[in-house]
Amino acid sequence: QVQLVESGGGLVQPGGSLRLACAVSSSINRVQALSWYRQAPGKQRERVSSSYNNGHSTYADSVEGRFTTSRDNAKNTVYLQMNSLEPEDTAVYYCNAQIFTDRWRDYWGQGTQVTVSS
């Protein structure tokens, strides 16, 4: 069973930065997509970013230019660097992995809380 563990969340002031990490219990070079999602209280879950094995990354319009996702293959870890944080970024952030074996499968971490407040 593939397991994902998020870390790096916390309390930060507006304009500050955080780096989230997602440790994957599998070689991430076999993971077709590694994504970050977030969910704020009373709101629907939304995709923040995705990175693919072809090197391409995509971002939600709300975080474009502020957030960057990256992979460390040696550590089987994916990161989300978050800069210029805003109160609207407050949410629980979840790591998601999509892996194709006999079929497409999705795996989720338990989430890490990010709070942006002065």
PDB file of C-alpha atoms in Angstrom:
ATOM      1  CA  GLN A   1       0.000   0.000   0.000  1.00  0.00           C
ATOM      2  CA  VAL A   2       1.346   3.409  -0.977  1.00  0.00           C
ATOM      3  CA  GLN A   3       1.408   5.898   1.882  1.00  0.00           C
ATOM      4  CA  LEU A   4       1.772   9.677   1.736  1.00  0.00           C
ATOM      5  CA  VAL A   5       2.769  11.808   4.721  1.00  0.00           C
ATOM      6  CA  GLU A   6       2.578  15.605   4.595  1.00  0.00           C
ATOM      7  CA  SER A   7       4.606  17.929   6.794  1.00  0.00           C
ATOM      8  CA  GLY A   8       5.654  21.560   7.003  1.00  0.00           C
ATOM      9  CA  GLY A   9       2.372  23.258   7.781  1.00  0.00           C
ATOM     10  CA  GLY A  10       1.987  25.880  10.443  1.00  0.00           C
ATOM     11  CA  LEU A  11       1.098  29.471  11.234  1.00  0.00           C
ATOM     12  CA  VAL A  12       2.601  32.213   9.109  1.00  0.00           C
ATOM     13  CA  GLN A  13       1.941  35.931   8.659  1.00  0.00           C
ATOM     14  CA  PRO A  14       0.616  37.330   5.396  1.00  0.00           C
ATOM     15  CA  GLY A  15       3.457  37.720   2.943  1.00  0.00           C
ATOM     16  CA  GLY A  16       5.421  34.919   4.549  1.00  0.00           C
ATOM     17  CA  SER A  17       6.551  31.582   3.169  1.00  0.00           C
ATOM     18  CA  LEU A  18       6.221  27.902   3.968  1.00  0.00           C
ATOM     19  CA  ARG A  19       7.501  24.755   2.326  1.00  0.00           C
ATOM     20  CA  LEU A  20       5.341  21.666   2.502  1.00  0.00           C
ATOM     21  CA  ALA A  21       6.746  18.191   1.983  1.00  0.00           C
ATOM     22  CA  CYS A  22       5.063  14.949   1.035  1.00  0.00           C
ATOM     23  CA  ALA A  23       7.000  11.757   1.651  1.00  0.00           C
ATOM     24  CA  VAL A  24       5.927   8.876  -0.567  1.00  0.00           C
ATOM     25  CA  SER A  25       6.458   5.224   0.384  1.00  0.00           C
ATOM     26  CA  SER A  26       7.273   4.327  -3.196  1.00  0.00           C
ATOM     27  CA  SER A  27       9.712   5.368  -5.880  1.00  0.00           C
ATOM     28  CA  ILE A  28       8.163   8.557  -7.147  1.00  0.00           C
ATOM     29  CA  ASN A  29       9.506   7.976 -10.631  1.00  0.00           C
ATOM     30  CA  ARG A  30       6.671   5.487 -11.047  1.00  0.00           C
ATOM     31  CA  VAL A  31       4.104   8.038  -9.890  1.00  0.00           C
ATOM     32  CA  GLN A  32       2.489   9.582 -12.943  1.00  0.00           C
ATOM     33  CA  ALA A  33       1.216  12.640 -11.118  1.00  0.00           C
ATOM     34  CA  LEU A  34       1.910  14.226  -7.743  1.00  0.00           C
ATOM     35  CA  SER A  35      -0.542  16.910  -6.782  1.00  0.00           C
ATOM     36  CA  TRP A  36      -1.373  19.232  -3.938  1.00  0.00           C
ATOM     37  CA  TYR A  37      -4.963  19.931  -2.980  1.00  0.00           C
ATOM     38  CA  ARG A  38      -6.377  22.134  -0.274  1.00  0.00           C
ATOM     39  CA  GLN A  39      -9.662  22.505   1.527  1.00  0.00           C
ATOM     40  CA  ALA A  40     -10.732  25.443   3.659  1.00  0.00           C
ATOM     41  CA  PRO A  41     -13.610  25.243   6.146  1.00  0.00           C
ATOM     42  CA  GLY A  42     -16.939  25.453   4.372  1.00  0.00           C
ATOM     43  CA  LYS A  43     -15.355  25.305   0.932  1.00  0.00           C
ATOM     44  CA  GLN A  44     -14.859  22.607  -1.661  1.00  0.00           C
ATOM     45  CA  ARG A  45     -11.537  20.898  -2.107  1.00  0.00           C
ATOM     46  CA  GLU A  46      -9.496  22.460  -4.881  1.00  0.00           C
ATOM     47  CA  ARG A  47      -6.399  21.419  -6.761  1.00  0.00           C
ATOM     48  CA  VAL A  48      -3.429  23.654  -6.064  1.00  0.00           C
ATOM     49  CA  SER A  49      -0.751  22.125  -8.264  1.00  0.00           C
ATOM     50  CA  SER A  50       0.220  19.006 -10.179  1.00  0.00           C
ATOM     51  CA  SER A  51       3.544  17.719 -11.429  1.00  0.00           C
ATOM     52  CA  TYR A  52       3.984  14.977 -13.983  1.00  0.00           C
ATOM     53  CA  ASN A  53       6.671  12.527 -15.005  1.00  0.00           C
ATOM     54  CA  ASN A  54       7.261  14.473 -18.206  1.00  0.00           C
ATOM     55  CA  GLY A  55       8.414  17.425 -16.106  1.00  0.00           C
ATOM     56  CA  HIS A  56       5.350  19.545 -16.693  1.00  0.00           C
ATOM     57  CA  SER A  57       3.648  21.304 -13.791  1.00  0.00           C
ATOM     58  CA  THR A  58       0.338  23.091 -13.550  1.00  0.00           C
ATOM     59  CA  TYR A  59      -1.067  25.496 -10.979  1.00  0.00           C
ATOM     60  CA  ALA A  60      -4.382  26.901  -9.947  1.00  0.00           C
ATOM     61  CA  ASP A  61      -4.863  30.495 -11.061  1.00  0.00           C
ATOM     62  CA  SER A  62      -5.077  31.590  -7.435  1.00  0.00           C
ATOM     63  CA  VAL A  63      -1.507  30.458  -6.681  1.00  0.00           C
ATOM     64  CA  GLU A  64       0.217  30.928 -10.046  1.00  0.00           C
ATOM     65  CA  GLY A  65       3.435  32.846  -9.569  1.00  0.00           C
ATOM     66  CA  ARG A  66       3.474  32.340  -5.803  1.00  0.00           C
ATOM     67  CA  PHE A  67       3.652  28.559  -5.369  1.00  0.00           C
ATOM     68  CA  THR A  68       6.145  26.131  -6.884  1.00  0.00           C
ATOM     69  CA  THR A  69       6.087  22.345  -6.739  1.00  0.00           C
ATOM     70  CA  SER A  70       9.185  20.203  -7.125  1.00  0.00           C
ATOM     71  CA  ARG A  71      10.373  16.625  -6.703  1.00  0.00           C
ATOM     72  CA  ASP A  72      13.373  15.045  -5.034  1.00  0.00           C
ATOM     73  CA  ASN A  73      13.578  11.591  -6.568  1.00  0.00           C
ATOM     74  CA  ALA A  74      16.348  10.423  -4.238  1.00  0.00           C
ATOM     75  CA  LYS A  75      14.204  11.180  -1.194  1.00  0.00           C
ATOM     76  CA  ASN A  76      10.891  10.128  -2.760  1.00  0.00           C
ATOM     77  CA  THR A  77       9.498  13.468  -1.711  1.00  0.00           C
ATOM     78  CA  VAL A  78       7.478  16.168  -3.408  1.00  0.00           C
ATOM     79  CA  TYR A  79       7.509  19.756  -2.164  1.00  0.00           C
ATOM     80  CA  LEU A  80       5.271  22.768  -2.378  1.00  0.00           C
ATOM     81  CA  GLN A  81       7.084  26.057  -1.871  1.00  0.00           C
ATOM     82  CA  MET A  82       4.542  28.705  -0.925  1.00  0.00           C
ATOM     83  CA  ASN A  83       5.552  32.358  -1.072  1.00  0.00           C
ATOM     84  CA  SER A  84       3.630  35.600  -0.602  1.00  0.00           C
ATOM     85  CA  LEU A  85       1.033  33.769   1.431  1.00  0.00           C
ATOM     86  CA  GLU A  86      -2.377  35.329   1.859  1.00  0.00           C
ATOM     87  CA  PRO A  87      -5.144  34.682   4.400  1.00  0.00           C
ATOM     88  CA  GLU A  88      -7.114  33.077   1.573  1.00  0.00           C
ATOM     89  CA  ASP A  89      -4.450  30.364   1.422  1.00  0.00           C
ATOM     90  CA  THR A  90      -5.502  29.102   4.851  1.00  0.00           C
ATOM     91  CA  ALA A  91      -6.569  25.479   4.457  1.00  0.00           C
ATOM     92  CA  VAL A  92      -5.639  21.887   5.067  1.00  0.00           C
ATOM     93  CA  TYR A  93      -3.245  20.859   2.321  1.00  0.00           C
ATOM     94  CA  TYR A  94      -3.299  17.303   1.011  1.00  0.00           C
ATOM     95  CA  CYS A  95      -0.828  15.373  -1.094  1.00  0.00           C
ATOM     96  CA  ASN A  96      -2.186  13.156  -3.863  1.00  0.00           C
ATOM     97  CA  ALA A  97      -0.464  10.542  -5.983  1.00  0.00           C
ATOM     98  CA  GLN A  98      -1.817   8.972  -9.139  1.00  0.00           C
ATOM     99  CA  ILE A  99      -0.246   5.670 -10.082  1.00  0.00           C
ATOM    100  CA  PHE A 100      -1.058   3.407 -12.995  1.00  0.00           C
ATOM    101  CA  THR A 101      -0.548  -0.319 -12.525  1.00  0.00           C
ATOM    102  CA  ASP A 102      -3.443  -2.424 -13.760  1.00  0.00           C
ATOM    103  CA  ARG A 103      -5.596   0.700 -13.546  1.00  0.00           C
ATOM    104  CA  TRP A 104      -5.367   4.270 -12.341  1.00  0.00           C
ATOM    105  CA  ARG A 105      -5.205   4.520  -8.571  1.00  0.00           C
ATOM    106  CA  ASP A 106      -5.310   7.545  -6.271  1.00  0.00           C
ATOM    107  CA  TYR A 107      -3.574   7.814  -2.909  1.00  0.00           C
ATOM    108  CA  TRP A 108      -4.028  10.573  -0.343  1.00  0.00           C
ATOM    109  CA  GLY A 109      -2.166  11.835   2.675  1.00  0.00           C
ATOM    110  CA  GLN A 110      -3.834  12.932   5.898  1.00  0.00           C
ATOM    111  CA  GLY A 111      -3.159  16.615   5.338  1.00  0.00           C
ATOM    112  CA  THR A 112      -1.257  19.408   7.039  1.00  0.00           C
ATOM    113  CA  GLN A 113      -2.771  22.652   8.312  1.00  0.00           C
ATOM    114  CA  VAL A 114      -1.620  25.968   6.891  1.00  0.00           C
ATOM    115  CA  THR A 115      -2.872  29.104   8.621  1.00  0.00           C
ATOM    116  CA  VAL A 116      -2.055  32.567   7.293  1.00  0.00           C
ATOM    117  CA  SER A 117      -2.944  35.255   9.802  1.00  0.00           C
ATOM    118  CA  SER A 118      -1.537  38.407  11.336  1.00  0.00           C
TER     119      SER A 118
END
